Amino acid sequence: MRHVNKKRYYEFSQDEMKALEECDKESFYRRCLPFSTLFATLTAAAIKLGFLRGNPHFGAVPKVMVAAFLGYVSGRVAYVQQCEARLRELPEDSPLGRLMRRYHAERNPPPKK
């Protein structure tokens, strides 16, 4: 019986790691941070103006923290398309780039004439 040396995990190339790190950094600064700040500020203002009620024991903190977390998640989700586009631009020899190009082509077929 022949022994096949299979990898148990995928090793990202330098280009792939760079693209993923840039996506992570850009999504945080361009979407997560602004969305979290906006959501938390609007929630704090709504509590202060009486549109929302603060917690009797903790005040506005729980709602503001939940709003900031929802802003963070919304920011990550809002940046997914930009990250997918960046991964599709990886070199032809990148398995991740090929996978993302195939994924995109399957979900965005060319228009029929």
Short mmCIF file of N, CA, C and O in Angstrom, two decimals:
data_model
loop_
_atom_site.label_atom_id
_atom_site.label_comp_id
_atom_site.label_asym_id
_atom_site.label_seq_id
_atom_site.Cartn_x
_atom_site.Cartn_y
_atom_site.Cartn_z
N MET A 1 0.86 -1.17 0.00
CA MET A 1 0.00 0.00 0.00
C MET A 1 0.90 1.23 0.00
O MET A 1 1.83 1.34 0.77
N ARG A 2 0.58 2.16 -0.84
CA ARG A 2 1.38 3.37 -1.00
C ARG A 2 0.92 4.44 -0.03
O ARG A 2 -0.27 4.73 0.07
N HIS A 3 1.87 5.07 0.67
CA HIS A 3 1.55 6.12 1.63
C HIS A 3 1.52 7.47 0.91
O HIS A 3 2.46 7.85 0.25
N VAL A 4 0.41 8.16 1.05
CA VAL A 4 0.26 9.48 0.43
C VAL A 4 0.39 10.52 1.52
O VAL A 4 -0.31 10.47 2.53
N ASN A 5 1.29 11.47 1.31
CA ASN A 5 1.51 12.53 2.29
C ASN A 5 0.51 13.67 2.02
O ASN A 5 0.69 14.46 1.11
N LYS A 6 -0.56 13.69 2.81
CA LYS A 6 -1.57 14.73 2.64
C LYS A 6 -1.42 15.76 3.75
O LYS A 6 -1.13 15.43 4.89
N LYS A 7 -1.64 17.01 3.36
CA LYS A 7 -1.60 18.08 4.36
C LYS A 7 -2.91 18.02 5.16
O LYS A 7 -3.97 17.79 4.60
N ARG A 8 -2.80 18.27 6.44
CA ARG A 8 -3.99 18.29 7.27
C ARG A 8 -4.64 19.67 7.28
O ARG A 8 -5.73 19.83 7.75
N TYR A 9 -3.92 20.65 6.79
CA TYR A 9 -4.44 22.01 6.74
C TYR A 9 -3.86 22.73 5.54
O TYR A 9 -2.87 22.29 4.95
N TYR A 10 -4.48 23.79 5.18
CA TYR A 10 -4.04 24.57 4.01
C TYR A 10 -3.03 25.61 4.46
O TYR A 10 -3.24 26.31 5.44
N GLU A 11 -1.94 25.72 3.74
CA GLU A 11 -0.93 26.73 4.03
C GLU A 11 -1.09 27.87 3.02
O GLU A 11 -0.94 27.66 1.83
N PHE A 12 -1.42 29.05 3.53
CA PHE A 12 -1.60 30.21 2.67
C PHE A 12 -0.26 30.69 2.13
O PHE A 12 0.75 30.68 2.84
N SER A 13 -0.26 31.13 0.88
CA SER A 13 0.94 31.70 0.28
C SER A 13 1.15 33.12 0.82
O SER A 13 0.27 33.68 1.47
N GLN A 14 2.29 33.70 0.51
CA GLN A 14 2.59 35.07 0.93
C GLN A 14 1.55 36.04 0.37
O GLN A 14 1.06 36.92 1.09
N ASP A 15 1.22 35.90 -0.91
CA ASP A 15 0.22 36.79 -1.54
C ASP A 15 -1.15 36.65 -0.89
O ASP A 15 -1.85 37.64 -0.66
N GLU A 16 -1.52 35.42 -0.59
CA GLU A 16 -2.81 35.19 0.04
C GLU A 16 -2.86 35.78 1.45
O GLU A 16 -3.84 36.44 1.82
N MET A 17 -1.79 35.57 2.21
CA MET A 17 -1.74 36.13 3.56
C MET A 17 -1.80 37.65 3.52
O MET A 17 -2.50 38.27 4.32
N LYS A 18 -1.08 38.25 2.59
CA LYS A 18 -1.08 39.71 2.47
C LYS A 18 -2.48 40.21 2.15
O LYS A 18 -2.97 41.17 2.75
N ALA A 19 -3.16 39.57 1.19
CA ALA A 19 -4.51 39.98 0.81
C ALA A 19 -5.48 39.82 1.99
O ALA A 19 -6.30 40.71 2.24
N LEU A 20 -5.38 38.72 2.72
CA LEU A 20 -6.27 38.49 3.86
C LEU A 20 -6.00 39.49 4.98
O LEU A 20 -6.95 40.00 5.59
N GLU A 21 -4.74 39.79 5.23
CA GLU A 21 -4.41 40.76 6.27
C GLU A 21 -4.89 42.16 5.89
O GLU A 21 -5.40 42.91 6.73
N GLU A 22 -4.74 42.52 4.61
CA GLU A 22 -5.22 43.83 4.15
C GLU A 22 -6.73 43.91 4.27
O GLU A 22 -7.27 44.95 4.67
N CYS A 23 -7.43 42.84 3.91
CA CYS A 23 -8.89 42.81 4.05
C CYS A 23 -9.30 43.01 5.52
O CYS A 23 -10.21 43.77 5.81
N ASP A 24 -8.61 42.30 6.40
CA ASP A 24 -8.92 42.41 7.82
C ASP A 24 -8.71 43.84 8.32
O ASP A 24 -9.59 44.41 8.97
N LYS A 25 -7.59 44.40 7.99
CA LYS A 25 -7.25 45.75 8.45
C LYS A 25 -8.19 46.79 7.85
O LYS A 25 -8.72 47.65 8.55
N GLU A 26 -8.40 46.71 6.54
CA GLU A 26 -9.27 47.69 5.88
C GLU A 26 -10.71 47.57 6.34
O GLU A 26 -11.39 48.58 6.52
N SER A 27 -11.22 46.36 6.52
CA SER A 27 -12.61 46.22 6.96
C SER A 27 -12.78 46.80 8.36
O SER A 27 -13.82 47.39 8.67
N PHE A 28 -11.75 46.65 9.20
CA PHE A 28 -11.85 47.21 10.54
C PHE A 28 -11.89 48.73 10.50
O PHE A 28 -12.78 49.36 11.07
N TYR A 29 -10.92 49.33 9.81
CA TYR A 29 -10.83 50.80 9.82
C TYR A 29 -11.86 51.49 8.94
O TYR A 29 -12.29 52.60 9.24
N ARG A 30 -12.25 50.86 7.84
CA ARG A 30 -13.20 51.50 6.91
C ARG A 30 -14.66 51.22 7.21
O ARG A 30 -15.54 51.95 6.76
N ARG A 31 -14.94 50.12 7.90
CA ARG A 31 -16.33 49.79 8.17
C ARG A 31 -16.61 49.57 9.66
O ARG A 31 -17.51 50.19 10.23
N CYS A 32 -15.89 48.66 10.30
CA CYS A 32 -16.19 48.29 11.69
C CYS A 32 -16.10 49.47 12.65
O CYS A 32 -17.03 49.71 13.43
N LEU A 33 -15.01 50.18 12.61
CA LEU A 33 -14.82 51.30 13.52
C LEU A 33 -15.87 52.39 13.30
O LEU A 33 -16.52 52.82 14.26
N PRO A 34 -16.08 52.83 12.05
CA PRO A 34 -17.13 53.85 11.85
C PRO A 34 -18.53 53.37 12.22
O PRO A 34 -19.29 54.10 12.86
N PHE A 35 -18.88 52.13 11.84
CA PHE A 35 -20.21 51.62 12.14
C PHE A 35 -20.41 51.48 13.65
O PHE A 35 -21.45 51.84 14.18
N SER A 36 -19.40 50.93 14.34
CA SER A 36 -19.49 50.78 15.80
C SER A 36 -19.66 52.12 16.48
O SER A 36 -20.48 52.29 17.39
N THR A 37 -18.87 53.08 16.06
CA THR A 37 -18.95 54.43 16.64
C THR A 37 -20.33 55.04 16.39
O THR A 37 -20.95 55.59 17.31
N LEU A 38 -20.81 54.92 15.17
CA LEU A 38 -22.11 55.48 14.82
C LEU A 38 -23.24 54.81 15.61
O LEU A 38 -24.07 55.48 16.21
N PHE A 39 -23.25 53.48 15.63
CA PHE A 39 -24.31 52.75 16.33
C PHE A 39 -24.30 53.07 17.82
O PHE A 39 -25.34 53.30 18.43
N ALA A 40 -23.10 53.08 18.42
CA ALA A 40 -22.99 53.35 19.86
C ALA A 40 -23.41 54.78 20.18
O ALA A 40 -24.12 55.03 21.16
N THR A 41 -22.99 55.73 19.34
CA THR A 41 -23.34 57.13 19.56
C THR A 41 -24.85 57.35 19.43
O THR A 41 -25.46 58.04 20.26
N LEU A 42 -25.45 56.77 18.39
CA LEU A 42 -26.89 56.91 18.20
C LEU A 42 -27.67 56.27 19.36
O LEU A 42 -28.68 56.81 19.81
N THR A 43 -27.20 55.13 19.84
CA THR A 43 -27.86 54.47 20.96
C THR A 43 -27.75 55.30 22.24
O THR A 43 -28.74 55.47 22.96
N ALA A 44 -26.55 55.83 22.49
CA ALA A 44 -26.37 56.67 23.69
C ALA A 44 -27.24 57.92 23.60
O ALA A 44 -27.87 58.32 24.59
N ALA A 45 -27.34 58.51 22.41
CA ALA A 45 -28.19 59.69 22.22
C ALA A 45 -29.66 59.33 22.42
O ALA A 45 -30.42 60.09 23.02
N ALA A 46 -30.08 58.18 21.89
CA ALA A 46 -31.47 57.74 22.05
C ALA A 46 -31.81 57.53 23.51
O ALA A 46 -32.93 57.85 23.96
N ILE A 47 -30.89 57.02 24.29
CA ILE A 47 -31.12 56.82 25.72
C ILE A 47 -31.19 58.18 26.42
O ILE A 47 -32.08 58.44 27.23
N LYS A 48 -30.26 59.05 26.08
CA LYS A 48 -30.23 60.38 26.71
C LYS A 48 -31.48 61.19 26.38
O LYS A 48 -31.99 61.92 27.23
N LEU A 49 -31.98 61.05 25.15
CA LEU A 49 -33.17 61.81 24.73
C LEU A 49 -34.48 61.13 25.14
O LEU A 49 -35.56 61.67 24.91
N GLY A 50 -34.40 59.92 25.69
CA GLY A 50 -35.59 59.25 26.18
C GLY A 50 -36.27 58.33 25.19
O GLY A 50 -37.34 57.79 25.48
N PHE A 51 -35.69 58.12 24.01
CA PHE A 51 -36.29 57.20 23.05
C PHE A 51 -36.07 55.75 23.47
O PHE A 51 -36.87 54.87 23.13
N LEU A 52 -34.97 55.49 24.17
CA LEU A 52 -34.69 54.17 24.74
C LEU A 52 -34.50 54.35 26.24
O LEU A 52 -34.13 55.43 26.70
N ARG A 53 -34.74 53.30 26.98
CA ARG A 53 -34.58 53.35 28.42
C ARG A 53 -33.30 52.61 28.81
O ARG A 53 -33.06 51.49 28.36
N GLY A 54 -32.50 53.20 29.65
CA GLY A 54 -31.28 52.55 30.14
C GLY A 54 -31.62 51.51 31.18
O GLY A 54 -32.69 51.50 31.77
N ASN A 55 -30.69 50.62 31.41
CA ASN A 55 -30.84 49.59 32.43
C ASN A 55 -30.86 50.25 33.81
O ASN A 55 -30.05 51.13 34.07
N PRO A 56 -31.77 49.84 34.69
CA PRO A 56 -31.85 50.48 36.02
C PRO A 56 -30.54 50.38 36.82
O PRO A 56 -30.21 51.28 37.58
N HIS A 57 -29.81 49.30 36.64
CA HIS A 57 -28.59 49.12 37.43
C HIS A 57 -27.33 49.58 36.68
O HIS A 57 -26.46 50.22 37.25
N PHE A 58 -27.25 49.27 35.38
CA PHE A 58 -26.04 49.56 34.61
C PHE A 58 -26.14 50.80 33.73
O PHE A 58 -25.17 51.18 33.09
N GLY A 59 -27.30 51.38 33.62
CA GLY A 59 -27.48 52.57 32.80
C GLY A 59 -27.44 52.26 31.32
O GLY A 59 -27.97 51.25 30.86
N ALA A 60 -26.78 53.12 30.57
CA ALA A 60 -26.75 53.00 29.11
C ALA A 60 -25.72 51.98 28.62
O ALA A 60 -25.77 51.55 27.46
N VAL A 61 -24.81 51.57 29.48
CA VAL A 61 -23.66 50.75 29.05
C VAL A 61 -24.05 49.48 28.30
O VAL A 61 -23.50 49.23 27.22
N PRO A 62 -24.96 48.64 28.78
CA PRO A 62 -25.25 47.41 28.03
C PRO A 62 -25.77 47.66 26.62
O PRO A 62 -25.32 47.02 25.67
N LYS A 63 -26.69 48.59 26.47
CA LYS A 63 -27.24 48.87 25.14
C LYS A 63 -26.19 49.48 24.22
O LYS A 63 -26.14 49.16 23.03
N VAL A 64 -25.37 50.35 24.76
CA VAL A 64 -24.32 50.97 23.94
C VAL A 64 -23.31 49.90 23.51
O VAL A 64 -22.85 49.90 22.36
N MET A 65 -22.97 48.97 24.41
CA MET A 65 -22.03 47.91 24.04
C MET A 65 -22.61 46.97 22.98
O MET A 65 -21.91 46.57 22.05
N VAL A 66 -23.88 46.63 23.11
CA VAL A 66 -24.53 45.79 22.10
C VAL A 66 -24.56 46.52 20.77
O VAL A 66 -24.29 45.94 19.71
N ALA A 67 -24.86 47.81 20.79
CA ALA A 67 -24.89 48.60 19.56
C ALA A 67 -23.51 48.63 18.92
O ALA A 67 -23.38 48.50 17.69
N ALA A 68 -22.46 48.81 19.72
CA ALA A 68 -21.10 48.83 19.19
C ALA A 68 -20.75 47.47 18.57
O ALA A 68 -20.14 47.41 17.49
N PHE A 69 -21.14 46.38 19.23
CA PHE A 69 -20.89 45.05 18.69
C PHE A 69 -21.64 44.83 17.37
O PHE A 69 -21.08 44.30 16.41
N LEU A 70 -22.90 45.25 17.33
CA LEU A 70 -23.67 45.11 16.09
C LEU A 70 -23.05 45.96 14.97
O LEU A 70 -23.06 45.55 13.81
N GLY A 71 -22.52 47.12 15.32
CA GLY A 71 -21.81 47.93 14.34
C GLY A 71 -20.58 47.23 13.81
O GLY A 71 -20.29 47.27 12.61
N TYR A 72 -19.85 46.57 14.70
CA TYR A 72 -18.67 45.82 14.30
C TYR A 72 -19.04 44.70 13.32
O TYR A 72 -18.44 44.56 12.25
N VAL A 73 -20.05 43.91 13.68
CA VAL A 73 -20.50 42.80 12.82
C VAL A 73 -21.01 43.34 11.48
O VAL A 73 -20.67 42.81 10.42
N SER A 74 -21.79 44.41 11.53
CA SER A 74 -22.30 45.02 10.30
C SER A 74 -21.15 45.50 9.42
O SER A 74 -21.21 45.37 8.19
N GLY A 75 -20.12 46.03 10.03
CA GLY A 75 -18.96 46.50 9.28
C GLY A 75 -18.24 45.36 8.58
O GLY A 75 -17.83 45.50 7.42
N ARG A 76 -18.09 44.25 9.28
CA ARG A 76 -17.44 43.08 8.65
C ARG A 76 -18.27 42.60 7.46
O ARG A 76 -17.74 42.32 6.39
N VAL A 77 -19.57 42.49 7.67
CA VAL A 77 -20.45 42.00 6.60
C VAL A 77 -20.46 42.97 5.42
O VAL A 77 -20.44 42.55 4.26
N ALA A 78 -20.44 44.26 5.71
CA ALA A 78 -20.50 45.27 4.65
C ALA A 78 -19.24 45.27 3.79
O ALA A 78 -19.27 45.76 2.65
N TYR A 79 -18.14 44.71 4.29
CA TYR A 79 -16.88 44.74 3.54
C TYR A 79 -16.59 43.42 2.82
O TYR A 79 -15.58 43.29 2.14
N VAL A 80 -17.47 42.46 2.91
CA VAL A 80 -17.24 41.14 2.33
C VAL A 80 -17.00 41.22 0.82
O VAL A 80 -16.08 40.59 0.29
N GLN A 81 -17.80 41.99 0.11
CA GLN A 81 -17.65 42.06 -1.35
C GLN A 81 -16.30 42.61 -1.77
O GLN A 81 -15.70 42.14 -2.72
N GLN A 82 -15.81 43.62 -1.05
CA GLN A 82 -14.50 44.17 -1.38
C GLN A 82 -13.40 43.14 -1.14
O GLN A 82 -12.45 43.05 -1.92
N CYS A 83 -13.53 42.37 -0.07
CA CYS A 83 -12.53 41.34 0.21
C CYS A 83 -12.60 40.22 -0.84
O CYS A 83 -11.56 39.73 -1.28
N GLU A 84 -13.79 39.84 -1.22
CA GLU A 84 -13.92 38.82 -2.27
C GLU A 84 -13.27 39.29 -3.56
O GLU A 84 -12.58 38.53 -4.23
N ALA A 85 -13.49 40.56 -3.91
CA ALA A 85 -12.88 41.10 -5.13
C ALA A 85 -11.36 41.07 -5.03
O ALA A 85 -10.67 40.73 -6.00
N ARG A 86 -10.82 41.42 -3.88
CA ARG A 86 -9.36 41.39 -3.69
C ARG A 86 -8.83 39.97 -3.83
O ARG A 86 -7.78 39.75 -4.44
N LEU A 87 -9.54 39.00 -3.29
CA LEU A 87 -9.08 37.61 -3.37
C LEU A 87 -9.19 37.08 -4.80
O LEU A 87 -8.37 36.25 -5.22
N ARG A 88 -10.15 37.55 -5.56
CA ARG A 88 -10.26 37.15 -6.97
C ARG A 88 -9.10 37.68 -7.80
O ARG A 88 -8.78 37.13 -8.85
N GLU A 89 -8.44 38.73 -7.34
CA GLU A 89 -7.32 39.33 -8.07
C GLU A 89 -5.98 38.65 -7.76
O GLU A 89 -4.96 39.04 -8.31
N LEU A 90 -5.99 37.63 -6.91
CA LEU A 90 -4.75 36.92 -6.60
C LEU A 90 -4.21 36.26 -7.87
O LEU A 90 -4.97 36.00 -8.81
N PRO A 91 -2.91 35.96 -7.92
CA PRO A 91 -2.32 35.34 -9.11
C PRO A 91 -2.99 34.04 -9.51
O PRO A 91 -3.63 33.38 -8.70
N GLU A 92 -2.82 33.68 -10.78
CA GLU A 92 -3.44 32.46 -11.33
C GLU A 92 -3.02 31.20 -10.58
O GLU A 92 -3.78 30.25 -10.50
N ASP A 93 -1.80 31.17 -10.03
CA ASP A 93 -1.32 29.96 -9.35
C ASP A 93 -1.81 29.85 -7.90
O ASP A 93 -1.49 28.90 -7.21
N SER A 94 -2.63 30.79 -7.46
CA SER A 94 -3.16 30.77 -6.10
C SER A 94 -4.43 29.92 -6.03
O SER A 94 -5.43 30.25 -6.67
N PRO A 95 -4.40 28.84 -5.24
CA PRO A 95 -5.62 28.02 -5.10
C PRO A 95 -6.78 28.83 -4.52
O PRO A 95 -7.92 28.66 -4.94
N LEU A 96 -6.50 29.72 -3.58
CA LEU A 96 -7.55 30.56 -3.00
C LEU A 96 -8.13 31.51 -4.05
O LEU A 96 -9.34 31.69 -4.14
N GLY A 97 -7.26 32.09 -4.87
CA GLY A 97 -7.72 32.97 -5.94
C GLY A 97 -8.60 32.24 -6.94
O GLY A 97 -9.65 32.73 -7.35
N ARG A 98 -8.17 31.02 -7.32
CA ARG A 98 -8.97 30.21 -8.25
C ARG A 98 -10.32 29.87 -7.65
O ARG A 98 -11.36 29.95 -8.32
N LEU A 99 -10.31 29.48 -6.38
CA LEU A 99 -11.56 29.14 -5.69
C LEU A 99 -12.51 30.34 -5.66
O LEU A 99 -13.70 30.20 -5.94
N MET A 100 -11.99 31.52 -5.35
CA MET A 100 -12.83 32.71 -5.28
C MET A 100 -13.33 33.12 -6.66
O MET A 100 -14.47 33.57 -6.79
N ARG A 101 -12.52 32.96 -7.70
CA ARG A 101 -12.97 33.27 -9.06
C ARG A 101 -14.07 32.31 -9.49
O ARG A 101 -15.07 32.71 -10.09
N ARG A 102 -13.91 31.02 -9.16
CA ARG A 102 -14.94 30.01 -9.50
C ARG A 102 -16.23 30.31 -8.73
O ARG A 102 -17.33 30.26 -9.31
N TYR A 103 -16.09 30.61 -7.44
CA TYR A 103 -17.25 30.94 -6.61
C TYR A 103 -18.00 32.14 -7.20
O TYR A 103 -19.23 32.13 -7.31
N HIS A 104 -17.27 33.17 -7.59
CA HIS A 104 -17.88 34.37 -8.15
C HIS A 104 -18.56 34.07 -9.49
O HIS A 104 -19.68 34.53 -9.74
N ALA A 105 -17.90 33.28 -10.34
CA ALA A 105 -18.47 32.95 -11.65
C ALA A 105 -19.76 32.14 -11.51
O ALA A 105 -20.71 32.35 -12.27
N GLU A 106 -19.81 31.24 -10.53
CA GLU A 106 -21.01 30.43 -10.32
C GLU A 106 -22.19 31.27 -9.85
O GLU A 106 -23.33 31.01 -10.20
N ARG A 107 -21.91 32.29 -9.05
CA ARG A 107 -22.98 33.11 -8.49
C ARG A 107 -23.31 34.33 -9.33
O ARG A 107 -24.30 35.00 -9.07
N ASN A 108 -22.50 34.61 -10.33
CA ASN A 108 -22.73 35.75 -11.21
C ASN A 108 -22.54 35.34 -12.66
O ASN A 108 -21.59 35.76 -13.32
N PRO A 109 -23.45 34.51 -13.17
CA PRO A 109 -23.29 34.04 -14.56
C PRO A 109 -23.45 35.23 -15.53
O PRO A 109 -24.11 36.22 -15.23
N PRO A 110 -22.80 35.10 -16.70
CA PRO A 110 -22.94 36.19 -17.69
C PRO A 110 -24.39 36.32 -18.14
O PRO A 110 -25.12 35.33 -18.19
N PRO A 111 -24.82 37.53 -18.46
CA PRO A 111 -26.22 37.71 -18.90
C PRO A 111 -26.49 36.97 -20.21
O PRO A 111 -25.65 36.89 -21.09
N LYS A 112 -27.70 36.42 -20.28
CA LYS A 112 -28.11 35.69 -21.50
C LYS A 112 -28.61 36.69 -22.53
O LYS A 112 -29.28 37.66 -22.20
N LYS A 113 -28.30 36.40 -23.79
CA LYS A 113 -28.73 37.31 -24.88
C LYS A 113 -30.02 36.87 -25.49
O LYS A 113 -30.47 35.83 -25.48
#
